[in-house]
Each structure stands twice: as C-alpha cells, then as structure tokens.
Amino acid sequence: MKKELYIIGAGSVGGHIALNIDEYSDKFNIVGFLDDDPEKIGTEQFGFKVIDKVDKALDLKTAAVVVGIAFPKIKRLLLKKLASNSSLSYPTLIHEKAWVSKSVKIGGGCIIYPGTTINFRSELQDFVVINANCSLGHHTKVGRYSSFAPGVCTGGHTTIEEAVDMGIGVSTLQDIRIGRESTIGGQSMVIHPVEAKSAVAGVPAKTIE
Ligand SMILES: CC(=O)SCCNC(=O)CCNC(=O)[C@H](O)C(C)(C)COP(=O)(O)OP(=O)(O)OC[C@H]1O[C@@H](n2cnc3c(N)ncnc32)[C@H](O)[C@@H]1OP(=O)(O)O
C-alpha cells in the first residue's frame, strides 16, 4: 500500500516534487501541500491542494513528509519545530536520472534532482537538497540542511558544513572546507576555505558585504 505524503512548501522545490513524484518513487500518494502563505491556503498548486499551514504537520499521524524548501535556515527552523511529532517520517527522494556511486551515504529527508552525479565515498547528512545537474566529487561531505542550486561542482574531498547555501553554478577546488551557514554566490570558484557564517562570491570567491 502506498504511504500518504505531504509536501511542505508549495514553491519551486515542492512544485518540482509534486509534478514529478513518479520519477522519484512509486511508494507515495501525495495528499497535498502545507504552506504558511495565507494566499496559497485553499488553492490548488502544481495539481495538489494547499491544505493548511505547516503547523498542521504537528497533528499528522505516521505520514511521510517532504520539505520542499531550499533555503537552509528556513528548512532548519521548520524541521526543529516538527521534531516534536516523532511519528513523521522523511523519505529521501533520488530522481531516477541521478547517478549515485556505490559507497555513498545519504541521510534522511534529502532530495537529489535529475542529472546530478555523486561520486564515491561522499556523504550527505539529513535534509540536503541537491538541485539539477550538480557533480559532487569523490569524498564530498555535505552537512545537514545545506542546499545546492543547479550546476554546482565540488572537487574531491570538499567539506561543506551545516546549512550552507551553494548558489547556481558554484565550483570548488579539491580539499576545500566551507563553514556552516555560509552563502556562496552564483558562478563562484571557491579556492580558499570559507569561514562559518560568511558570504563569498566571484572568481576566485572573496568575501562580499
Ligand atoms: C532554480 C533556481 O532558481 S535555484 C536559485 C538560483 N539562484 C542563486 O543561486 C542565487 C545566488 N545568489 C547570489 O549569487 C547573490 O548575489 C548573493 C546571495 C551571493 C548575494 O546577494 P546579496 O546579499 O543580495 O548581495 P548584493 O546583490 O547586494 O551584492 C553584494 C556585492 O556582491 C557582488 N555579488 C553578488 N553576487 C555575486 C556573484 N554571484 N558573483 C560575483 N559578485 C557578486 C555584487 O556585485 C555586490 O558588489 P558591490 O558591493 O561591489 O556592488
């Protein structure tokens, strides 16, 4: 029997999952969205109803939930709130056209979009979103809640800590560490370690104000 699946966030990530769930898994029936935007509640988005606010998930019993939100800090805040409902489960969704090497470890609640490749001995913690056409080099480590926009390429042994926002088309040199809660601007080439809670951009990536 298929399990009921709620999608949190009726935005671009949630919409992508709603429209393409059959390419991720045949184990779920989407019930609808939960979203805090009052203008969306009661409307239909991407073919499914926006049923209620996110808090509704606190009352659900044994449902599966996908957090369709890319912004790491919003994702983290929301998941900390939902942690009080221990009956929720968070499946990891990997698109059928992603390639994941043997020996890769992927935590719960992750979303891996099509076209992405993840090379050997990489590790993704919980609630990581990897958008389309990313290439994660061998031994890449990604901390929980971090998100990659499309086209991010990591060199081997890159370490990305918790809740990092990797902008569209970012690349990293091998052996780079990016500190927690940092933001990396689109199309940046990261060649030096990035301190926690900083914003860097450019080629090579430098701190921006
Ligand atoms: C499918 C999808 O749509 S996924 C989402 C795709 N979108 C992204 O990935 C967005 C990535 N975001 C960015 O690159 C943003 O510019 C950020 C987050 C790095 C910075 O945004 P803000 O904090 O608003 O910075 P702001 O626009 O004020 O720019 C600050 C300075 O950094 C520079 N800067 C900003 N982004 C970049 C960048 N990507 N590369 C080089 N320089 C940049 C600006 O030119 C500016 O420089 P100045 O002070 O000399 O004029």
PDB file of C-alpha atoms and ligand atoms in Angstrom:
ATOM      1  CA  MET A   1       0.000   0.000   0.000  1.00  0.00           C
ATOM      2  CA  LYS A   2       1.223   3.499  -0.825  1.00  0.00           C
ATOM      3  CA  LYS A   3       2.042   5.850   2.011  1.00  0.00           C
ATOM      4  CA  GLU A   4       0.476   9.309   2.363  1.00  0.00           C
ATOM      5  CA  LEU A   5       2.950  12.052   1.514  1.00  0.00           C
ATOM      6  CA  TYR A   6       2.627  15.720   2.449  1.00  0.00           C
ATOM      7  CA  ILE A   7       4.823  18.327   0.794  1.00  0.00           C
ATOM      8  CA  ILE A   8       5.851  21.281   2.921  1.00  0.00           C
ATOM      9  CA  GLY A   9       6.245  24.404   0.803  1.00  0.00           C
ATOM     10  CA  ALA A  10       4.272  24.991  -2.401  1.00  0.00           C
ATOM     11  CA  GLY A  11       7.212  26.752  -4.081  1.00  0.00           C
ATOM     12  CA  SER A  12       9.725  25.683  -6.679  1.00  0.00           C
ATOM     13  CA  VAL A  13      11.192  22.631  -4.908  1.00  0.00           C
ATOM     14  CA  GLY A  14       7.814  21.435  -3.606  1.00  0.00           C
ATOM     15  CA  GLY A  15       6.274  22.010  -7.041  1.00  0.00           C
ATOM     16  CA  HIS A  16       9.011  20.033  -8.744  1.00  0.00           C
ATOM     17  CA  ILE A  17       8.383  17.077  -6.439  1.00  0.00           C
ATOM     18  CA  ALA A  18       4.588  17.290  -6.843  1.00  0.00           C
ATOM     19  CA  LEU A  19       4.797  17.295 -10.639  1.00  0.00           C
ATOM     20  CA  ASN A  20       7.450  14.589 -10.924  1.00  0.00           C
ATOM     21  CA  ILE A  21       6.980  12.267  -7.954  1.00  0.00           C
ATOM     22  CA  ASP A  22       6.584   9.252 -10.269  1.00  0.00           C
ATOM     23  CA  GLU A  23      10.192   9.755 -11.402  1.00  0.00           C
ATOM     24  CA  TYR A  24      11.365   9.667  -7.778  1.00  0.00           C
ATOM     25  CA  SER A  25       9.303   6.893  -6.216  1.00  0.00           C
ATOM     26  CA  ASP A  26       6.198   4.749  -6.625  1.00  0.00           C
ATOM     27  CA  LYS A  27       5.746   4.342  -2.867  1.00  0.00           C
ATOM     28  CA  PHE A  28       3.750   7.505  -2.142  1.00  0.00           C
ATOM     29  CA  ASN A  29       0.359   9.123  -2.702  1.00  0.00           C
ATOM     30  CA  ILE A  30       0.640  12.895  -2.450  1.00  0.00           C
ATOM     31  CA  VAL A  31      -2.108  14.244  -0.192  1.00  0.00           C
ATOM     32  CA  GLY A  32      -1.279  17.906  -0.742  1.00  0.00           C
ATOM     33  CA  PHE A  33       0.848  20.835   0.382  1.00  0.00           C
ATOM     34  CA  LEU A  34       1.277  22.558   3.724  1.00  0.00           C
ATOM     35  CA  ASP A  35       2.401  26.166   3.366  1.00  0.00           C
ATOM     36  CA  ASP A  36       2.350  29.249   5.612  1.00  0.00           C
ATOM     37  CA  ASP A  37       1.430  31.670   2.790  1.00  0.00           C
ATOM     38  CA  PRO A  38      -2.196  32.629   3.589  1.00  0.00           C
ATOM     39  CA  GLU A  39      -2.802  33.418  -0.102  1.00  0.00           C
ATOM     40  CA  LYS A  40      -1.976  29.850  -1.102  1.00  0.00           C
ATOM     41  CA  ILE A  41      -4.014  28.031   1.543  1.00  0.00           C
ATOM     42  CA  GLY A  42      -7.135  26.515  -0.038  1.00  0.00           C
ATOM     43  CA  THR A  43      -5.804  26.960  -3.600  1.00  0.00           C
ATOM     44  CA  GLU A  44      -4.508  24.296  -5.955  1.00  0.00           C
ATOM     45  CA  GLN A  45      -0.799  24.422  -6.781  1.00  0.00           C
ATOM     46  CA  PHE A  46       1.015  22.075  -9.159  1.00  0.00           C
ATOM     47  CA  GLY A  47      -2.081  19.836  -9.249  1.00  0.00           C
ATOM     48  CA  PHE A  48      -2.497  19.463  -5.479  1.00  0.00           C
ATOM     49  CA  LYS A  49      -4.394  21.371  -2.806  1.00  0.00           C
ATOM     50  CA  VAL A  50      -2.635  23.587  -0.292  1.00  0.00           C
ATOM     51  CA  ILE A  51      -4.404  22.089   2.687  1.00  0.00           C
ATOM     52  CA  ASP A  52      -3.261  24.145   5.629  1.00  0.00           C
ATOM     53  CA  LYS A  53      -0.358  25.845   7.379  1.00  0.00           C
ATOM     54  CA  VAL A  54       2.858  23.952   8.128  1.00  0.00           C
ATOM     55  CA  ASP A  55       1.781  23.531  11.789  1.00  0.00           C
ATOM     56  CA  LYS A  56      -0.835  21.044  10.583  1.00  0.00           C
ATOM     57  CA  ALA A  57       2.049  18.546  10.298  1.00  0.00           C
ATOM     58  CA  LEU A  58       2.271  18.534  14.092  1.00  0.00           C
ATOM     59  CA  ASP A  59      -1.124  16.737  14.186  1.00  0.00           C
ATOM     60  CA  LEU A  60      -0.376  14.142  11.485  1.00  0.00           C
ATOM     61  CA  LYS A  61      -0.014  10.505  12.432  1.00  0.00           C
ATOM     62  CA  THR A  62       2.559   8.318  10.646  1.00  0.00           C
ATOM     63  CA  ALA A  63       2.642  10.430   7.486  1.00  0.00           C
ATOM     64  CA  ALA A  64       5.641  10.897   5.247  1.00  0.00           C
ATOM     65  CA  VAL A  65       6.779  14.474   4.744  1.00  0.00           C
ATOM     66  CA  VAL A  66       8.977  16.098   2.121  1.00  0.00           C
ATOM     67  CA  VAL A  67      10.357  19.511   2.948  1.00  0.00           C
ATOM     68  CA  GLY A  68      10.247  21.230  -0.436  1.00  0.00           C
ATOM     69  CA  ILE A  69      12.265  24.243   0.640  1.00  0.00           C
ATOM     70  CA  ALA A  70      15.795  25.070  -0.463  1.00  0.00           C
ATOM     71  CA  PHE A  71      16.726  27.918   1.930  1.00  0.00           C
ATOM     72  CA  PRO A  72      18.839  26.138   4.589  1.00  0.00           C
ATOM     73  CA  LYS A  73      17.969  28.312   7.581  1.00  0.00           C
ATOM     74  CA  ILE A  74      14.215  28.211   6.898  1.00  0.00           C
ATOM     75  CA  LYS A  75      14.436  24.455   6.415  1.00  0.00           C
ATOM     76  CA  ARG A  76      16.290  24.032   9.719  1.00  0.00           C
ATOM     77  CA  LEU A  77      13.872  26.225  11.684  1.00  0.00           C
ATOM     78  CA  LEU A  78      10.876  24.394  10.348  1.00  0.00           C
ATOM     79  CA  LEU A  79      12.308  20.932  10.985  1.00  0.00           C
ATOM     80  CA  LYS A  80      13.217  21.816  14.562  1.00  0.00           C
ATOM     81  CA  LYS A  81       9.571  22.737  15.088  1.00  0.00           C
ATOM     82  CA  LEU A  82       8.339  19.490  13.534  1.00  0.00           C
ATOM     83  CA  ALA A  83      10.723  17.395  15.648  1.00  0.00           C
ATOM     84  CA  SER A  84       8.076  17.278  18.412  1.00  0.00           C
ATOM     85  CA  ASN A  85       5.998  14.972  16.181  1.00  0.00           C
ATOM     86  CA  SER A  86       8.042  11.779  16.241  1.00  0.00           C
ATOM     87  CA  SER A  87       5.512   9.892  14.086  1.00  0.00           C
ATOM     88  CA  LEU A  88       6.528  11.776  10.926  1.00  0.00           C
ATOM     89  CA  SER A  89       8.963  10.169   8.519  1.00  0.00           C
ATOM     90  CA  TYR A  90      11.152  11.959   5.998  1.00  0.00           C
ATOM     91  CA  PRO A  91      11.959   9.869   2.926  1.00  0.00           C
ATOM     92  CA  THR A  92      14.967  10.654   0.800  1.00  0.00           C
ATOM     93  CA  LEU A  93      13.956  11.166  -2.823  1.00  0.00           C
ATOM     94  CA  ILE A  94      16.521  10.436  -5.527  1.00  0.00           C
ATOM     95  CA  HIS A  95      15.478  11.088  -9.126  1.00  0.00           C
ATOM     96  CA  GLU A  96      15.744   8.065 -11.437  1.00  0.00           C
ATOM     97  CA  LYS A  97      18.150  10.027 -13.646  1.00  0.00           C
ATOM     98  CA  ALA A  98      20.609  10.879 -10.886  1.00  0.00           C
ATOM     99  CA  TRP A  99      23.726   8.712 -10.542  1.00  0.00           C
ATOM    100  CA  VAL A 100      24.956   7.794  -7.096  1.00  0.00           C
ATOM    101  CA  SER A 101      28.162   5.775  -6.771  1.00  0.00           C
ATOM    102  CA  LYS A 102      28.441   2.723  -4.602  1.00  0.00           C
ATOM    103  CA  SER A 103      29.752   3.605  -1.122  1.00  0.00           C
ATOM    104  CA  VAL A 104      27.932   6.978  -0.978  1.00  0.00           C
ATOM    105  CA  LYS A 105      25.958   7.590   2.232  1.00  0.00           C
ATOM    106  CA  ILE A 106      22.806   9.720   2.110  1.00  0.00           C
ATOM    107  CA  GLY A 107      20.788  10.692   5.183  1.00  0.00           C
ATOM    108  CA  GLY A 108      17.033  11.120   5.569  1.00  0.00           C
ATOM    109  CA  GLY A 109      14.878  13.826   4.013  1.00  0.00           C
ATOM    110  CA  CYS A 110      17.281  14.580   1.157  1.00  0.00           C
ATOM    111  CA  ILE A 111      16.207  15.451  -2.393  1.00  0.00           C
ATOM    112  CA  ILE A 112      18.539  14.643  -5.299  1.00  0.00           C
ATOM    113  CA  TYR A 113      17.379  16.145  -8.613  1.00  0.00           C
ATOM    114  CA  PRO A 114      17.907  14.676 -12.120  1.00  0.00           C
ATOM    115  CA  GLY A 115      21.262  14.960 -13.835  1.00  0.00           C
ATOM    116  CA  THR A 116      23.205  15.005 -10.589  1.00  0.00           C
ATOM    117  CA  THR A 117      26.150  12.679 -10.065  1.00  0.00           C
ATOM    118  CA  ILE A 118      27.624  11.852  -6.655  1.00  0.00           C
ATOM    119  CA  ASN A 119      30.964  10.130  -6.691  1.00  0.00           C
ATOM    120  CA  PHE A 120      32.328   7.516  -4.327  1.00  0.00           C
ATOM    121  CA  ARG A 121      32.735   7.854  -0.540  1.00  0.00           C
ATOM    122  CA  SER A 122      30.682  11.041  -0.471  1.00  0.00           C
ATOM    123  CA  GLU A 123      28.363  11.603   2.498  1.00  0.00           C
ATOM    124  CA  LEU A 124      25.247  13.726   2.678  1.00  0.00           C
ATOM    125  CA  GLN A 125      23.698  14.321   6.082  1.00  0.00           C
ATOM    126  CA  ASP A 126      19.926  14.790   6.594  1.00  0.00           C
ATOM    127  CA  PHE A 127      17.772  17.277   4.693  1.00  0.00           C
ATOM    128  CA  VAL A 128      20.234  18.189   1.955  1.00  0.00           C
ATOM    129  CA  VAL A 129      18.775  19.398  -1.365  1.00  0.00           C
ATOM    130  CA  ILE A 130      20.921  18.904  -4.479  1.00  0.00           C
ATOM    131  CA  ASN A 131      19.272  20.608  -7.466  1.00  0.00           C
ATOM    132  CA  ALA A 132      19.679  19.567 -11.124  1.00  0.00           C
ATOM    133  CA  ASN A 133      22.965  18.763 -12.830  1.00  0.00           C
ATOM    134  CA  CYS A 134      25.305  19.012  -9.868  1.00  0.00           C
ATOM    135  CA  SER A 135      28.508  16.983  -9.775  1.00  0.00           C
ATOM    136  CA  LEU A 136      29.820  16.010  -6.358  1.00  0.00           C
ATOM    137  CA  GLY A 137      33.411  14.835  -6.482  1.00  0.00           C
ATOM    138  CA  HIS A 138      34.619  11.820  -4.531  1.00  0.00           C
ATOM    139  CA  HIS A 139      34.728  12.197  -0.717  1.00  0.00           C
ATOM    140  CA  THR A 140      32.480  15.278  -0.751  1.00  0.00           C
ATOM    141  CA  LYS A 141      30.808  15.783   2.634  1.00  0.00           C
ATOM    142  CA  VAL A 142      27.653  17.871   2.918  1.00  0.00           C
ATOM    143  CA  GLY A 143      26.270  18.918   6.296  1.00  0.00           C
ATOM    144  CA  ARG A 144      22.588  18.773   7.171  1.00  0.00           C
ATOM    145  CA  TYR A 145      20.163  21.377   5.783  1.00  0.00           C
ATOM    146  CA  SER A 146      22.621  22.557   3.110  1.00  0.00           C
ATOM    147  CA  SER A 147      21.268  23.229  -0.374  1.00  0.00           C
ATOM    148  CA  PHE A 148      22.875  23.233  -3.803  1.00  0.00           C
ATOM    149  CA  ALA A 149      21.333  25.292  -6.653  1.00  0.00           C
ATOM    150  CA  PRO A 150      21.658  23.789 -10.164  1.00  0.00           C
ATOM    151  CA  GLY A 151      25.069  23.122 -11.654  1.00  0.00           C
ATOM    152  CA  VAL A 152      27.266  23.070  -8.541  1.00  0.00           C
ATOM    153  CA  CYS A 153      30.524  21.113  -8.961  1.00  0.00           C
ATOM    154  CA  THR A 154      32.637  20.092  -5.982  1.00  0.00           C
ATOM    155  CA  GLY A 155      36.247  18.971  -6.194  1.00  0.00           C
ATOM    156  CA  GLY A 156      37.271  15.803  -4.387  1.00  0.00           C
ATOM    157  CA  HIS A 157      37.386  15.965  -0.564  1.00  0.00           C
ATOM    158  CA  THR A 158      35.271  19.128  -0.396  1.00  0.00           C
ATOM    159  CA  THR A 159      33.614  19.544   3.016  1.00  0.00           C
ATOM    160  CA  ILE A 160      30.501  21.656   3.273  1.00  0.00           C
ATOM    161  CA  GLU A 161      29.239  22.153   6.791  1.00  0.00           C
ATOM    162  CA  GLU A 162      25.665  22.592   8.071  1.00  0.00           C
ATOM    163  CA  ALA A 163      23.120  24.926   6.412  1.00  0.00           C
ATOM    164  CA  VAL A 164      25.318  26.232   3.599  1.00  0.00           C
ATOM    165  CA  ASP A 165      23.635  27.821   0.579  1.00  0.00           C
ATOM    166  CA  MET A 166      25.549  26.938  -2.613  1.00  0.00           C
ATOM    167  CA  GLY A 167      24.459  29.292  -5.441  1.00  0.00           C
ATOM    168  CA  ILE A 168      23.876  28.352  -9.035  1.00  0.00           C
ATOM    169  CA  GLY A 169      26.951  27.089 -10.877  1.00  0.00           C
ATOM    170  CA  VAL A 170      29.408  27.240  -7.950  1.00  0.00           C
ATOM    171  CA  SER A 171      32.623  25.214  -8.209  1.00  0.00           C
ATOM    172  CA  THR A 172      35.100  24.290  -5.504  1.00  0.00           C
ATOM    173  CA  LEU A 173      38.739  23.329  -5.710  1.00  0.00           C
ATOM    174  CA  GLN A 174      39.570  19.945  -4.137  1.00  0.00           C
ATOM    175  CA  ASP A 175      40.110  19.767  -0.330  1.00  0.00           C
ATOM    176  CA  ILE A 176      38.101  22.938   0.364  1.00  0.00           C
ATOM    177  CA  ARG A 177      36.086  23.396   3.585  1.00  0.00           C
ATOM    178  CA  ILE A 178      33.083  25.722   3.636  1.00  0.00           C
ATOM    179  CA  GLY A 179      31.989  26.732   7.124  1.00  0.00           C
ATOM    180  CA  ARG A 180      28.477  26.405   8.475  1.00  0.00           C
ATOM    181  CA  GLU A 181      25.694  28.816   7.480  1.00  0.00           C
ATOM    182  CA  SER A 182      27.708  30.389   4.684  1.00  0.00           C
ATOM    183  CA  THR A 183      26.361  31.629   1.360  1.00  0.00           C
ATOM    184  CA  ILE A 184      28.304  31.115  -1.862  1.00  0.00           C
ATOM    185  CA  GLY A 185      27.283  33.405  -4.743  1.00  0.00           C
ATOM    186  CA  GLY A 186      26.272  32.036  -8.115  1.00  0.00           C
ATOM    187  CA  GLN A 187      29.107  31.106 -10.525  1.00  0.00           C
ATOM    188  CA  SER A 188      31.796  31.448  -7.848  1.00  0.00           C
ATOM    189  CA  MET A 189      35.010  29.435  -7.881  1.00  0.00           C
ATOM    190  CA  VAL A 190      35.965  28.672  -4.290  1.00  0.00           C
ATOM    191  CA  ILE A 191      39.727  28.210  -3.961  1.00  0.00           C
ATOM    192  CA  HIS A 192      40.241  29.089  -0.262  1.00  0.00           C
ATOM    193  CA  PRO A 193      38.461  27.788   2.854  1.00  0.00           C
ATOM    194  CA  VAL A 194      35.331  29.783   3.720  1.00  0.00           C
ATOM    195  CA  GLU A 195      34.737  30.834   7.316  1.00  0.00           C
ATOM    196  CA  ALA A 196      31.454  29.997   9.013  1.00  0.00           C
ATOM    197  CA  LYS A 197      28.563  32.454   8.561  1.00  0.00           C
ATOM    198  CA  SER A 198      30.205  34.321   5.715  1.00  0.00           C
ATOM    199  CA  ALA A 199      29.140  35.283   2.201  1.00  0.00           C
ATOM    200  CA  VAL A 200      31.606  34.903  -0.646  1.00  0.00           C
ATOM    201  CA  ALA A 201      31.288  35.357  -4.391  1.00  0.00           C
ATOM    202  CA  GLY A 202      33.303  35.740  -7.577  1.00  0.00           C
ATOM    203  CA  VAL A 203      36.200  34.055  -9.362  1.00  0.00           C
ATOM    204  CA  PRO A 204      38.091  33.428  -7.204  1.00  0.00           C
ATOM    205  CA  ALA A 205      35.473  33.692  -4.437  1.00  0.00           C
ATOM    206  CA  LYS A 206      36.063  36.534  -1.973  1.00  0.00           C
ATOM    207  CA  THR A 207      34.071  37.916   0.935  1.00  0.00           C
ATOM    208  CA  ILE A 208      31.225  40.227  -0.060  1.00  0.00           C
ATOM    209  CA  GLU A 209      29.469  42.702   2.200  1.00  0.00           C
TER     210      GLU A 209
HETATM  211  C1  LIG B   1      16.463  27.030  -9.890  1.00  0.00           C
HETATM  212  C2  LIG B   1      16.862  28.192  -9.081  1.00  0.00           C
HETATM  213  O1  LIG B   1      16.452  29.289  -9.333  1.00  0.00           O
HETATM  214  S1  LIG B   1      17.932  27.935  -7.816  1.00  0.00           S
HETATM  215  C3  LIG B   1      18.451  29.534  -7.260  1.00  0.00           C
HETATM  216  C4  LIG B   1      19.427  30.189  -8.197  1.00  0.00           C
HETATM  217  N1  LIG B   1      19.897  31.422  -7.611  1.00  0.00           N
HETATM  218  C5  LIG B   1      21.049  31.510  -6.933  1.00  0.00           C
HETATM  219  O2  LIG B   1      21.808  30.581  -6.864  1.00  0.00           O
HETATM  220  C6  LIG B   1      21.291  32.829  -6.248  1.00  0.00           C
HETATM  221  C7  LIG B   1      22.713  33.005  -5.775  1.00  0.00           C
HETATM  222  N2  LIG B   1      22.763  34.288  -5.110  1.00  0.00           N
HETATM  223  C8  LIG B   1      23.725  35.204  -5.334  1.00  0.00           C
HETATM  224  O3  LIG B   1      24.675  34.985  -6.108  1.00  0.00           O
HETATM  225  C9  LIG B   1      23.545  36.514  -4.572  1.00  0.00           C
HETATM  226  O4  LIG B   1      24.036  37.558  -5.390  1.00  0.00           O
HETATM  227  C10 LIG B   1      24.245  36.518  -3.193  1.00  0.00           C
HETATM  228  C11 LIG B   1      23.379  35.655  -2.250  1.00  0.00           C
HETATM  229  C12 LIG B   1      25.645  35.950  -3.252  1.00  0.00           C
HETATM  230  C13 LIG B   1      24.374  37.906  -2.635  1.00  0.00           C
HETATM  231  O5  LIG B   1      23.136  38.534  -2.586  1.00  0.00           O
HETATM  232  P1  LIG B   1      23.011  39.942  -1.779  1.00  0.00           P
HETATM  233  O6  LIG B   1      23.360  39.703  -0.345  1.00  0.00           O
HETATM  234  O7  LIG B   1      21.670  40.484  -2.089  1.00  0.00           O
HETATM  235  O8  LIG B   1      24.217  40.815  -2.331  1.00  0.00           O
HETATM  236  P2  LIG B   1      24.200  42.041  -3.339  1.00  0.00           P
HETATM  237  O9  LIG B   1      23.413  41.739  -4.570  1.00  0.00           O
HETATM  238  O10 LIG B   1      23.841  43.259  -2.545  1.00  0.00           O
HETATM  239  O11 LIG B   1      25.727  42.117  -3.770  1.00  0.00           O
HETATM  240  C14 LIG B   1      26.754  42.476  -2.862  1.00  0.00           C
HETATM  241  C15 LIG B   1      28.041  42.592  -3.656  1.00  0.00           C
HETATM  242  O12 LIG B   1      28.455  41.295  -4.090  1.00  0.00           O
HETATM  243  C16 LIG B   1      28.526  41.206  -5.519  1.00  0.00           C
HETATM  244  N3  LIG B   1      27.952  39.915  -5.919  1.00  0.00           N
HETATM  245  C17 LIG B   1      26.748  39.402  -5.554  1.00  0.00           C
HETATM  246  N4  LIG B   1      26.574  38.183  -6.065  1.00  0.00           N
HETATM  247  C18 LIG B   1      27.682  37.916  -6.792  1.00  0.00           C
HETATM  248  C19 LIG B   1      28.082  36.785  -7.561  1.00  0.00           C
HETATM  249  N5  LIG B   1      27.310  35.708  -7.668  1.00  0.00           N
HETATM  250  N6  LIG B   1      29.295  36.830  -8.166  1.00  0.00           N
HETATM  251  C20 LIG B   1      30.107  37.934  -8.047  1.00  0.00           C
HETATM  252  N7  LIG B   1      29.763  39.032  -7.309  1.00  0.00           N
HETATM  253  C21 LIG B   1      28.572  39.018  -6.697  1.00  0.00           C
HETATM  254  C22 LIG B   1      27.671  42.372  -6.017  1.00  0.00           C
HETATM  255  O13 LIG B   1      28.090  42.793  -7.289  1.00  0.00           O
HETATM  256  C23 LIG B   1      27.929  43.410  -4.942  1.00  0.00           C
HETATM  257  O14 LIG B   1      29.198  44.008  -5.152  1.00  0.00           O
HETATM  258  P3  LIG B   1      29.434  45.601  -4.951  1.00  0.00           P
HETATM  259  O15 LIG B   1      29.185  45.841  -3.486  1.00  0.00           O
HETATM  260  O16 LIG B   1      30.860  45.774  -5.368  1.00  0.00           O
HETATM  261  O17 LIG B   1      28.446  46.251  -5.822  1.00  0.00           O
END
